[in-house]
Tab-separated table of C-alpha atoms and ligand atoms in Angstrom:
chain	number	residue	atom	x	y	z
B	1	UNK	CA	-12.295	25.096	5.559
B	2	UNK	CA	-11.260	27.155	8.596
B	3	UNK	CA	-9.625	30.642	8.107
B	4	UNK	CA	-8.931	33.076	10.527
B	5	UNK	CA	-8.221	36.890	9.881
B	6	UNK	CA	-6.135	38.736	12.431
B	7	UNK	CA	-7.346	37.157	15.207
B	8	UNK	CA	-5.873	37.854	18.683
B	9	UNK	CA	-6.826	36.635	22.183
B	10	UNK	CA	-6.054	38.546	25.188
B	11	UNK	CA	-6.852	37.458	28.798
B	12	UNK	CA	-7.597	39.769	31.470
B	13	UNK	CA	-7.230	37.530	34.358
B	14	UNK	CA	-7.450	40.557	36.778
B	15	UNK	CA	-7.552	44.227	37.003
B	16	UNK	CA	-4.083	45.152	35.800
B	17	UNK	CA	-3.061	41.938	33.941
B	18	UNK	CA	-3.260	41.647	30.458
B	19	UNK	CA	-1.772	37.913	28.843
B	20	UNK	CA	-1.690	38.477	25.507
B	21	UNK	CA	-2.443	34.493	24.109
B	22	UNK	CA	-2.211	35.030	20.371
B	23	UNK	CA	-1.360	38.283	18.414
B	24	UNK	CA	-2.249	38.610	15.277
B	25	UNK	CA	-2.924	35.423	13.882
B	26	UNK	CA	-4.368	34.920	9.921
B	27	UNK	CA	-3.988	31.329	8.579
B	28	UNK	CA	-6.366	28.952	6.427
B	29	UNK	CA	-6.809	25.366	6.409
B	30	UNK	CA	-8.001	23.771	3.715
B	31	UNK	CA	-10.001	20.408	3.639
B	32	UNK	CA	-8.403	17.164	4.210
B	33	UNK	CA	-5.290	18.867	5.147
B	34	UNK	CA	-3.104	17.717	8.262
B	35	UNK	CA	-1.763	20.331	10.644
B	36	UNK	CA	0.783	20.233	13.275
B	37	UNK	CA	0.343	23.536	15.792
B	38	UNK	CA	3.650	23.273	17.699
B	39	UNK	CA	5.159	25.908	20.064
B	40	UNK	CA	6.770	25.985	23.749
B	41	UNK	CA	4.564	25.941	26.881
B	42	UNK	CA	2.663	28.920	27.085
B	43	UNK	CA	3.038	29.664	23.553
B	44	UNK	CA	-0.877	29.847	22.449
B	45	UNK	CA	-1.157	26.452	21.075
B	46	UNK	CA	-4.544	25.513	23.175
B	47	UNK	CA	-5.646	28.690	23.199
B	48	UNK	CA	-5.289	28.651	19.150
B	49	UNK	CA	-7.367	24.879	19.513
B	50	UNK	CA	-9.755	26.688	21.474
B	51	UNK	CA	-10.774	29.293	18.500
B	52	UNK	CA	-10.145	27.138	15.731
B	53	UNK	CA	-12.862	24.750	17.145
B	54	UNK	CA	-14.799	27.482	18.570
B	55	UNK	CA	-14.976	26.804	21.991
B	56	UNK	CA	-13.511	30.411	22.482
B	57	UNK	CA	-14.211	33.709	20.704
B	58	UNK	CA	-11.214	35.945	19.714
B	59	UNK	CA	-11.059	39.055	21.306
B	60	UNK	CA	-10.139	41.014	18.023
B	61	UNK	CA	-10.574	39.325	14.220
B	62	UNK	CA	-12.694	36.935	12.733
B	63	UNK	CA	-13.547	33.250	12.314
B	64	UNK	CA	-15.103	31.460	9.023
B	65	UNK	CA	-15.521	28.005	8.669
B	66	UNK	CA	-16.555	27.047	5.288
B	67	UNK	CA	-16.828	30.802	4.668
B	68	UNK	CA	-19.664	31.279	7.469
B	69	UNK	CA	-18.448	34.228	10.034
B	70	UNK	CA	-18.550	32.004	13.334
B	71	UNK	CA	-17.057	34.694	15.037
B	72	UNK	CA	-19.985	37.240	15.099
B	73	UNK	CA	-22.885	34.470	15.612
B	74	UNK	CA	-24.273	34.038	18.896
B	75	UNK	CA	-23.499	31.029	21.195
B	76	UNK	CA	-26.816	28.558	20.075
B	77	UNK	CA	-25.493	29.043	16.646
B	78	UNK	CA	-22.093	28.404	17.161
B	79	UNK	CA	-22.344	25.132	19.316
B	80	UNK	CA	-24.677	23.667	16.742
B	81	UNK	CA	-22.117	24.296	13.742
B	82	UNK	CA	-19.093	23.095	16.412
B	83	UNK	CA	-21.517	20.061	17.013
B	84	UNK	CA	-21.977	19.595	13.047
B	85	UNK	CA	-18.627	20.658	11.937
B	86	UNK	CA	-16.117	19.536	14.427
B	87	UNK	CA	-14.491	16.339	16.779
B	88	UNK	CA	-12.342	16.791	19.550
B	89	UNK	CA	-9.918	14.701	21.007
B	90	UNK	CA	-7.820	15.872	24.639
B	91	UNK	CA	-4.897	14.618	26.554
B	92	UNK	CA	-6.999	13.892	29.061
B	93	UNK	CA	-9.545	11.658	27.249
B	94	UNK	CA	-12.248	13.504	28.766
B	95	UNK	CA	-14.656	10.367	28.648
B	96	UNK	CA	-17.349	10.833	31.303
B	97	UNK	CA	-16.931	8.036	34.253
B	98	UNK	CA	-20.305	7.421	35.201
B	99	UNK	CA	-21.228	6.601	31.607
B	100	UNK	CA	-20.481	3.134	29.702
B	101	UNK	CA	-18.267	3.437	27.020
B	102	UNK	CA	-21.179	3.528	24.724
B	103	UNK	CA	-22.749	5.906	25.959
B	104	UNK	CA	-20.020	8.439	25.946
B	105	UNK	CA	-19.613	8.227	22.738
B	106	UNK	CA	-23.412	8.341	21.217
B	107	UNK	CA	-23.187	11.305	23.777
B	108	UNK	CA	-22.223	14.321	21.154
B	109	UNK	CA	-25.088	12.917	19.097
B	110	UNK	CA	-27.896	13.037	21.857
B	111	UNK	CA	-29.502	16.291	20.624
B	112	UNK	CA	-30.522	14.425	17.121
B	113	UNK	CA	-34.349	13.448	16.475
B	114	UNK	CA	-35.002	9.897	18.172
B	115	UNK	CA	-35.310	8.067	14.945
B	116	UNK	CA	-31.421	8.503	14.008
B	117	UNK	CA	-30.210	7.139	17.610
B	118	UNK	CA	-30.334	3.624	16.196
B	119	UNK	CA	-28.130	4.790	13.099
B	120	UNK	CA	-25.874	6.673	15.659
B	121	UNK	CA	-25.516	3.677	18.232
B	122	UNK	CA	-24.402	1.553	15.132
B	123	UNK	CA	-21.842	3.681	14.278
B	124	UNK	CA	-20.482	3.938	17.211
B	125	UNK	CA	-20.458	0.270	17.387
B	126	UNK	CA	-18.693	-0.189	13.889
B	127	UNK	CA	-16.201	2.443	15.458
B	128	UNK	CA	-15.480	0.542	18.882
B	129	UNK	CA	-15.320	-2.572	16.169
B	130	UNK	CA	-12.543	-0.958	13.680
B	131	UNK	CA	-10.428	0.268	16.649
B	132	UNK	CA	-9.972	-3.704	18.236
B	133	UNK	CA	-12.223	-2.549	21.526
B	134	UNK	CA	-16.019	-3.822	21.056
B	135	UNK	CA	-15.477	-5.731	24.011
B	136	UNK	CA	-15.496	-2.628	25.622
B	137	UNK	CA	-18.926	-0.928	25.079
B	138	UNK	CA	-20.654	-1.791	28.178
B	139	UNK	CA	-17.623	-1.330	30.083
B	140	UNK	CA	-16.891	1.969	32.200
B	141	UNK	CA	-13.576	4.497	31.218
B	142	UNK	CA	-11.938	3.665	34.855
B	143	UNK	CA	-11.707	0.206	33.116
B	144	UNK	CA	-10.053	0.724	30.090
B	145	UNK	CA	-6.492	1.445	29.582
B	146	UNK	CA	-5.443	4.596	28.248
B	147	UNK	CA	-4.694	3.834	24.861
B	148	UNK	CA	-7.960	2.760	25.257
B	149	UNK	CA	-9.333	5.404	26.435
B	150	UNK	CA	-8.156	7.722	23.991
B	151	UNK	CA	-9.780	5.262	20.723
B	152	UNK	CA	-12.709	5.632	22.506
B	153	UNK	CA	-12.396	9.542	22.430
B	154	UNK	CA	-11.315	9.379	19.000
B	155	UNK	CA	-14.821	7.051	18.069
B	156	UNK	CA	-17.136	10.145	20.031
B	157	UNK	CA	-15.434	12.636	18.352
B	158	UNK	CA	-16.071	10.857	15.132
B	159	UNK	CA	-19.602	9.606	15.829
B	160	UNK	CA	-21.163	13.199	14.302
B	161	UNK	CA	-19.383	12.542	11.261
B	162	UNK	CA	-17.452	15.882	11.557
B	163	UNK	CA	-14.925	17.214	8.458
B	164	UNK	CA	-12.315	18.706	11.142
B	165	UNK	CA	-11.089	16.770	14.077
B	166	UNK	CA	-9.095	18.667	16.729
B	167	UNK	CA	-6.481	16.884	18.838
B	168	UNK	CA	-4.560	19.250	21.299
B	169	UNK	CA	-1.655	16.608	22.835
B	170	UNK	CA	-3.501	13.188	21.791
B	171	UNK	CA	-0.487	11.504	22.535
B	172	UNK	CA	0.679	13.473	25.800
B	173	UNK	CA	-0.697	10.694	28.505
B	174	UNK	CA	0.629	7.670	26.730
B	175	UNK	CA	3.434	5.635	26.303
B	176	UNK	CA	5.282	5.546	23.287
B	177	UNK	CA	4.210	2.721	21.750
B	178	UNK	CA	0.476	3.295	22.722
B	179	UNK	CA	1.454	7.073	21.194
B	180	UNK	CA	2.412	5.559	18.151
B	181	UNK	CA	-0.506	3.346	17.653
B	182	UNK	CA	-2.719	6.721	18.182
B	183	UNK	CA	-1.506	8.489	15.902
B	184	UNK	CA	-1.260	5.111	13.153
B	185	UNK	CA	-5.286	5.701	14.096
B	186	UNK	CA	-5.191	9.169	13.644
B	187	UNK	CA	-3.254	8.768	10.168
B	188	UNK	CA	-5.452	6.160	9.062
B	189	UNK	CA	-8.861	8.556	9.383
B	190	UNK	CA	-7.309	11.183	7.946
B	191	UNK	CA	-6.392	9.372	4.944
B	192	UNK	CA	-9.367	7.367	4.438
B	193	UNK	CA	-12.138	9.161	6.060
B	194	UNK	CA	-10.591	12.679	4.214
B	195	UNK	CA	-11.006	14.439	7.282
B	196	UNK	CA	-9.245	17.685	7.856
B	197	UNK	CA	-6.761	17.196	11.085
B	198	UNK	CA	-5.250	19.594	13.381
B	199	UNK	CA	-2.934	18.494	15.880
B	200	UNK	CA	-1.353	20.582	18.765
B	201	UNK	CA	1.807	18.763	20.155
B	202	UNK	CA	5.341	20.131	21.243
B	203	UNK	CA	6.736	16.812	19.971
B	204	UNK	CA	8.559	17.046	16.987
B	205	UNK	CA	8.578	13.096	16.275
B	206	UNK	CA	4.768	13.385	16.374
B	207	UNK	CA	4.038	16.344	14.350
B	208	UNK	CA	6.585	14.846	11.526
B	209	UNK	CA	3.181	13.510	10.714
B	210	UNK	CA	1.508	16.438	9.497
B	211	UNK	CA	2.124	17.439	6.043
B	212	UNK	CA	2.225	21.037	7.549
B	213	UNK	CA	3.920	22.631	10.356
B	214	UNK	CA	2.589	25.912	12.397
B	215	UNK	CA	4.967	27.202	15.321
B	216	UNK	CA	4.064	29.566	17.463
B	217	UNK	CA	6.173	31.879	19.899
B	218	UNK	CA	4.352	33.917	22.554
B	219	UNK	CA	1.206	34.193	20.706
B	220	UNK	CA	2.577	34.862	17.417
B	221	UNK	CA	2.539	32.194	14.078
B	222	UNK	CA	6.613	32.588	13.739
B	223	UNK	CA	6.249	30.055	11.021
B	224	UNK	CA	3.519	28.646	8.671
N	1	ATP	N1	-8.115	31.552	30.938
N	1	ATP	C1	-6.929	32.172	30.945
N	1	ATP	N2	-6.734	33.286	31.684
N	1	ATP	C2	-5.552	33.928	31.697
N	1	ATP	N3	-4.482	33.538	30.971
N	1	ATP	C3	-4.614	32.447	30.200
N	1	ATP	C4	-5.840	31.702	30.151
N	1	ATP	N4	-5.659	30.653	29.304
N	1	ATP	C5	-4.406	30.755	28.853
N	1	ATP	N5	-3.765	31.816	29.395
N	1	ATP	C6	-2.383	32.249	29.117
N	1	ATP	O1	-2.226	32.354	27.705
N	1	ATP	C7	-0.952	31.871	27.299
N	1	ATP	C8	-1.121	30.743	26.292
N	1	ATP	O2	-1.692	29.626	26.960
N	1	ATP	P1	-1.985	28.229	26.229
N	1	ATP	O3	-2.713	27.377	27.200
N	1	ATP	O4	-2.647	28.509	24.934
N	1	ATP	O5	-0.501	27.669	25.982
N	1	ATP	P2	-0.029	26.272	25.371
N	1	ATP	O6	0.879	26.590	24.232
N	1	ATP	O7	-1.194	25.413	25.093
N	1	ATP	O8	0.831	25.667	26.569
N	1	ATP	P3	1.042	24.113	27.020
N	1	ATP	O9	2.033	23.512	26.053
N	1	ATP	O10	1.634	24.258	28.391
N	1	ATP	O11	-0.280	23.438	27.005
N	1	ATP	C9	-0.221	31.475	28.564
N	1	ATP	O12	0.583	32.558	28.961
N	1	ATP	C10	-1.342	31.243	29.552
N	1	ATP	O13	-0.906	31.496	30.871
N	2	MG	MG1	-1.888	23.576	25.903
């Protein structure tokens, strides 16, 4: 469960500039539930990804997930419950090109004692497996196509076993059809894996999806 109370985010990117990126925000998601965060460009919707899956710290309000006050702990603390707690999945795929496809995602899992890398490796493997690409694992991400790229996202950020996966514009670098396979993917692990999914998009096809909606406008939830 994440909840956040009052939370706002302002940027000072100089002197006398102030961006105000969210304003006020309070919401709660509940386990297994499937989110859609939609809002224009510039709206707050990354910057909302970015605290929900605390990679950023509000400037004002709090954070809890599964009633523990992320907000306040300091930043060892709060990468090992992000590690724990949390999968991420970009537009960009994000998959490190010097690394095999295996190896990017076992990657999130490195930090656990040596005698669970077999399990993790495994895992992976069943992962790469389900989503039709095993040929893949000792290839490198420059190789893959981009639907392909983005299961193979999908598999790292799954590989910890998180409850909450975090997708800001999974779709936004594909083609339709490779966009609607995604998402089949995404669908699929939320309903059978239970996992909690949040979803930024500004595509209203997509984010038909989600059982609920959250808009934003100019930092503010407008509608919940
Ligand atoms: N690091 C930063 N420094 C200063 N301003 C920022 C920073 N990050 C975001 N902003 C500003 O905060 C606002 C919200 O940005 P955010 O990236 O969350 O929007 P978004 O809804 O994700 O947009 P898009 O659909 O284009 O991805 C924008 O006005 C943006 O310029
Ligand atoms: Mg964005």
């Amino acid at each position: 469960m994440i909840r956040l109370h009052k939370v706002s985010k302002i940027y000072r990117p100089s002197k006398d500039v102030k961006v105000t990126a969210l304003d006020n925000i309070s919401i709660e998601i509940k386990p297994n539930e499937f989110v859609a965060i939609l809002g224009k460009s510039g709206s707050g919707k990354s910057t909302l990804m970015y605290i929900l899956g605390l990679l950023e710290k509000p400037s004002i309000g709090e954070v809890y997930i599964n009633n523990k006050l992320a907000s306040q702990m300091d930043d060892r603390k709060i990468s090992s419950l992000r590690n724990e707690t949390i999968g991420f999945i970009f537009q960009q795929f994000n998959l490190i090109p010097k690394l095999s496809i295996i190896q990017n995602i076992v990657l999130p899992a490195v930090y656990r004692p040596g005698n669970q890398h077999q399990k993790v490796l495994e895992y992976g493997q069943y992962l790469l497996s389900r989503f039709g690409i095993m040929d893949k694992q000792n290839a490198f991400p420059n190789q893959l196509s981009g639907g392909q790229q983005q299961r193979v996202a999908i598999a790292r950020a799954l590989v910890n076993k998180p409850e909450i996966i975090i997708a800001d514009e999974p779709t936004g670098n594909l083609d339709t059809k490779t966009g609607v396979q995604i998402m089949d993917l995404l669908g699929e692990i939320h309903r059978q894996e239970k996992k909690t999914i949040i979803l930024v998009t500004h595509d209203q096809q997509i984010a038909r999806r989600a059982k609920r909606q959250l808009f934003l406008e100019d930092g503010c939830l407008i509608k919940q």
